[in-house]
Short mmCIF file of C-alpha atoms in Angstrom, two decimals:
data_model
loop_
_atom_site.label_atom_id
_atom_site.label_comp_id
_atom_site.label_asym_id
_atom_site.label_seq_id
_atom_site.Cartn_x
_atom_site.Cartn_y
_atom_site.Cartn_z
CA MET A 4 67.78 155.55 112.69
CA LYS A 5 69.62 152.25 112.91
CA PRO A 6 73.20 151.85 111.67
CA ASP A 7 73.49 149.88 108.45
CA ALA A 8 76.17 148.90 105.96
CA MET A 9 75.59 148.49 102.25
CA ILE A 10 77.89 145.88 100.69
CA ASN A 11 77.74 145.97 96.90
CA GLY A 12 74.35 147.63 97.25
CA VAL A 13 72.94 145.00 99.64
CA SER A 14 71.69 146.26 102.99
CA MET A 15 73.00 144.20 105.89
CA LEU A 16 70.13 145.52 107.99
CA SER A 17 67.66 144.05 105.50
CA LEU A 18 69.34 140.66 105.97
CA GLY A 19 68.93 140.87 109.74
CA TRP A 20 72.32 142.26 110.73
CA LEU A 21 72.67 145.42 112.83
CA ARG A 22 75.98 147.27 112.41
CA GLU A 23 77.63 147.75 115.80
CA THR A 24 81.13 149.08 115.16
CA VAL A 25 83.49 150.01 112.34
CA ASN A 26 87.22 150.10 112.94
CA PHE A 27 89.49 151.85 110.45
CA PRO A 28 93.10 151.12 111.44
CA THR A 29 95.65 153.84 110.74
CA PRO A 30 97.54 152.92 107.57
CA GLN A 31 101.11 151.85 108.20
CA SER A 32 103.89 153.55 106.26
CA GLN A 33 106.06 151.23 104.22
CA SER A 34 109.58 151.03 105.62
CA ASN A 35 111.45 149.20 102.88
CA THR A 36 114.96 150.46 102.17
CA ILE A 37 116.60 150.82 98.80
CA THR A 38 120.07 151.64 97.58
CA VAL A 39 120.36 154.83 95.57
CA PRO A 40 123.39 155.43 93.34
CA GLY A 41 125.65 158.13 94.75
CA ARG A 42 124.70 157.51 98.39
CA ASN A 43 126.86 155.66 100.90
CA SER A 44 123.93 154.12 102.80
CA PRO A 45 120.46 152.82 102.01
CA ILE A 46 117.52 155.17 102.48
CA ARG A 47 113.89 154.56 103.27
CA PHE A 48 111.65 153.79 100.33
CA THR A 49 109.32 156.68 101.14
CA GLU A 50 112.21 159.14 101.39
CA ALA A 51 113.49 158.10 97.98
CA LEU A 52 110.10 158.66 96.38
CA GLY A 53 109.58 161.97 98.15
CA ARG A 54 106.14 160.91 99.34
CA VAL A 55 104.54 158.55 101.77
CA ALA A 56 103.41 155.20 100.43
CA TYR A 57 100.95 153.08 102.36
CA GLN A 58 100.14 149.43 102.61
CA PRO A 59 96.66 148.41 101.41
CA ARG A 60 94.04 149.58 103.88
CA SER A 61 91.46 147.26 105.39
CA PHE A 62 88.86 147.68 108.12
CA ASP A 63 86.72 145.61 110.45
CA MET A 64 82.97 145.77 110.97
CA THR A 65 81.08 144.15 113.83
CA PHE A 66 77.45 143.11 113.39
CA SER A 67 74.87 141.73 115.80
CA MET A 68 71.62 139.88 115.24
CA LEU A 69 68.71 138.55 117.23
CA GLY A 70 67.70 134.89 117.01
CA ASN A 71 68.85 131.37 117.65
CA ARG A 72 71.87 129.44 116.35
CA ALA A 73 69.99 128.26 113.25
CA ASP A 74 69.08 131.86 112.39
CA TYR A 75 72.69 132.90 112.92
CA ASN A 76 74.08 130.15 110.67
CA LEU A 77 71.61 131.05 107.94
CA LEU A 78 72.45 134.75 108.03
CA VAL A 79 76.19 134.04 108.05
CA SER A 80 75.82 131.79 104.99
CA LEU A 81 73.87 134.50 103.16
CA VAL A 82 76.71 136.98 103.64
CA VAL A 83 79.57 134.54 103.09
CA ASN A 84 78.11 133.10 99.90
CA GLN A 85 77.65 136.56 98.41
CA PHE A 86 80.79 138.38 99.42
CA ALA A 87 83.53 135.99 100.56
CA GLY A 88 86.80 136.49 98.69
CA LYS A 89 85.49 139.42 96.67
CA LEU A 90 86.53 143.04 96.47
CA CYS A 91 83.40 144.86 97.66
CA GLN A 92 82.10 148.41 97.70
CA VAL A 93 81.02 149.30 101.23
CA THR A 94 78.81 152.26 102.16
CA LEU A 95 78.02 153.04 105.78
CA THR A 96 74.66 154.61 106.49
CA GLU A 97 72.28 155.49 109.30
CA GLU A 98 69.35 154.44 107.08
CA GLY A 99 69.99 157.46 104.94
CA LEU A 100 70.20 161.16 105.71
CA ALA A 101 68.11 161.59 102.57
CA LEU A 102 65.28 159.73 104.28
CA GLN A 103 65.43 162.08 107.27
CA ASN A 104 65.33 165.08 104.96
CA GLU A 105 62.31 163.64 103.20
CA MET A 106 60.59 162.92 106.52
CA VAL A 107 61.21 166.46 107.79
CA SER A 108 59.83 167.88 104.56
CA ILE A 109 56.63 165.87 104.96
CA LEU A 110 56.21 166.68 108.65
CA LYS A 111 56.52 170.40 107.98
CA LYS A 112 53.29 170.25 105.97
CA TYR A 113 51.39 169.00 109.02
CA ALA A 114 53.42 170.62 111.81
CA GLN A 115 50.41 172.35 113.42
CA ASP A 116 48.39 169.13 113.53
CA LEU A 117 51.03 166.74 114.85
CA PRO A 118 50.23 165.52 118.40
CA GLY A 119 53.88 164.90 119.23
CA GLY A 120 56.07 161.87 119.73
CA VAL A 121 59.63 160.58 119.85
CA PHE A 122 62.24 160.64 117.11
CA HIS A 123 63.56 157.19 117.89
CA CYS A 124 67.23 156.25 118.31
CA PHE A 125 68.77 159.62 117.55
CA THR A 126 72.45 159.36 116.59
CA GLY A 127 72.86 162.48 114.48
CA ASN A 128 74.79 165.74 114.65
CA GLU A 129 73.91 169.26 115.77
CA LYS A 130 72.24 170.19 112.48
CA GLU A 131 70.12 167.05 112.37
CA ALA A 132 69.05 167.57 115.99
CA ALA A 133 67.99 171.15 115.26
CA GLU A 134 65.96 170.03 112.25
CA LEU A 135 64.02 167.55 114.37
CA LEU A 136 63.56 169.86 117.35
CA GLN A 137 61.72 172.40 115.21
CA PHE A 138 58.66 170.20 115.82
CA ASP A 139 58.06 171.47 119.32
CA ARG A 140 55.81 168.66 120.54
CA PHE A 141 58.45 166.03 119.76
CA VAL A 142 61.47 164.83 121.73
CA LEU A 143 64.63 162.94 120.78
CA GLY A 144 65.03 159.37 121.99
CA VAL A 145 68.59 158.42 122.96
CA GLY A 146 69.81 154.92 123.78
CA GLY A 147 72.92 152.80 124.09
CA VAL A 148 74.85 154.51 121.29
CA LEU A 149 75.45 157.37 123.72
CA THR A 150 77.74 155.11 125.76
CA PHE A 151 79.86 153.85 122.86
CA LYS A 152 83.52 154.83 122.88
CA LYS A 153 83.45 156.65 119.54
CA SER A 154 80.01 158.22 119.94
CA HIS A 155 79.83 161.97 119.38
CA LEU A 156 76.52 162.26 121.24
CA PRO A 157 78.05 163.25 124.61
CA GLU A 158 79.34 166.41 122.90
CA VAL A 159 76.39 167.04 120.57
CA LEU A 160 73.45 166.69 122.95
CA PRO A 161 74.36 169.29 125.61
CA GLN A 162 75.10 171.84 122.88
CA VAL A 163 71.76 171.74 121.10
CA VAL A 164 69.22 169.60 122.97
CA PRO A 165 67.60 171.05 126.14
CA LEU A 166 66.67 168.58 128.85
CA ASP A 167 62.94 169.04 128.22
CA ARG A 168 63.36 167.67 124.68
CA ILE A 169 64.94 164.29 125.37
CA VAL A 170 63.92 160.83 126.61
CA LEU A 171 65.90 157.68 127.41
CA GLU A 172 65.50 154.55 125.30
CA THR A 173 66.78 150.99 125.34
CA ASP A 174 66.12 149.96 121.71
CA ALA A 175 65.98 146.45 123.18
CA PRO A 176 66.95 143.87 122.12
CA TYR A 177 69.50 145.82 120.04
CA MET A 178 72.44 148.13 120.79
CA ALA A 179 73.08 147.29 124.43
CA PRO A 180 75.00 150.08 126.18
CA VAL A 181 78.49 149.83 127.61
CA PRO A 182 79.29 147.83 129.80
CA MET A 183 76.69 145.35 128.50
CA ARG A 184 77.58 145.83 124.87
CA GLY A 185 77.43 142.62 122.87
CA GLN A 186 74.68 141.17 125.03
CA ARG A 187 70.96 141.04 124.31
CA ASN A 188 69.69 144.45 125.35
CA GLU A 189 66.93 144.81 127.95
CA PRO A 190 65.08 147.71 129.62
CA SER A 191 67.07 147.47 132.86
CA TYR A 192 70.20 148.54 130.96
CA VAL A 193 68.77 152.03 130.48
CA GLN A 194 70.50 152.88 133.76
CA TYR A 195 73.82 153.00 131.86
CA VAL A 196 72.37 155.44 129.33
CA LEU A 197 71.15 157.56 132.24
CA GLN A 198 74.59 157.55 133.86
CA ARG A 199 76.40 158.61 130.68
CA MET A 200 73.88 161.30 129.82
CA ALA A 201 74.07 162.77 133.32
CA GLU A 202 77.84 163.01 132.92
CA ALA A 203 77.45 164.70 129.53
CA TYR A 204 75.02 167.32 130.87
CA GLY A 205 76.92 167.81 134.12
CA ILE A 206 73.97 167.03 136.39
CA ASN A 207 73.21 164.25 138.85
CA GLU A 208 71.36 161.12 137.78
CA GLU A 209 68.32 161.83 139.97
CA GLU A 210 67.70 165.18 138.30
CA LEU A 211 68.10 163.72 134.82
CA ALA A 212 65.72 160.86 135.64
CA ARG A 213 63.14 163.36 136.89
CA LYS A 214 63.47 165.54 133.77
CA THR A 215 63.22 162.68 131.29
CA ASN A 216 60.29 161.12 133.17
CA GLU A 217 58.48 164.46 133.01
CA ASN A 218 59.05 164.46 129.25
CA VAL A 219 57.53 160.97 128.93
CA VAL A 220 54.46 162.06 130.89
CA ARG A 221 54.04 165.16 128.71
CA VAL A 222 54.54 163.48 125.34
CA PHE A 223 52.59 160.29 125.97
CA ASP A 224 50.05 161.65 128.47
CA VAL A 225 50.72 158.82 130.93
CA LYS A 226 51.41 158.57 134.64
CA ILE A 227 54.71 157.29 136.01
#
């Protein structure tokens, strides 16, 4: 499930943009002072009102895309022409939890006949992981998101996902892991996903590599 942002109902992912980060700054309290009759000194605006008032809140989103400079200029113009200078409604999504629920409902009907596979680019929570792991011939694929500063995966995965139900992914050319974030992703960067996951599970990298390779062999019936 790839991160997306809906701006006035328009999917940025559908335009070719992949949402990388969202930064919500902490609102700053207004600190204006006013003079109140009967007091010898000014008091803070918020104290006078008896509540905290905040400045308008804004946030930043970072997107990435794959292509050349001409592609980039075209995609920028598509967004700027539609939304520049406008007050917009923004909805953040991982391609829709509703879609995952629908997928799980369909898979349940054929659970005994499914050969197995990988639930690609898992970024969900404990409940979502448990729902997917009920299909016992499937594993969760985890990539660069695991290494992101605000990712919850380092806490979620060890709680609910056993090592025999997980594989490493790159999702190249998207979502390069830290410290290569912002660059075009490539398979060699999976080493950083391996390092972070080993830390999360409290095991050494060699053991994790062995476990995840065994999972690949089992699920795909290939030799490594």
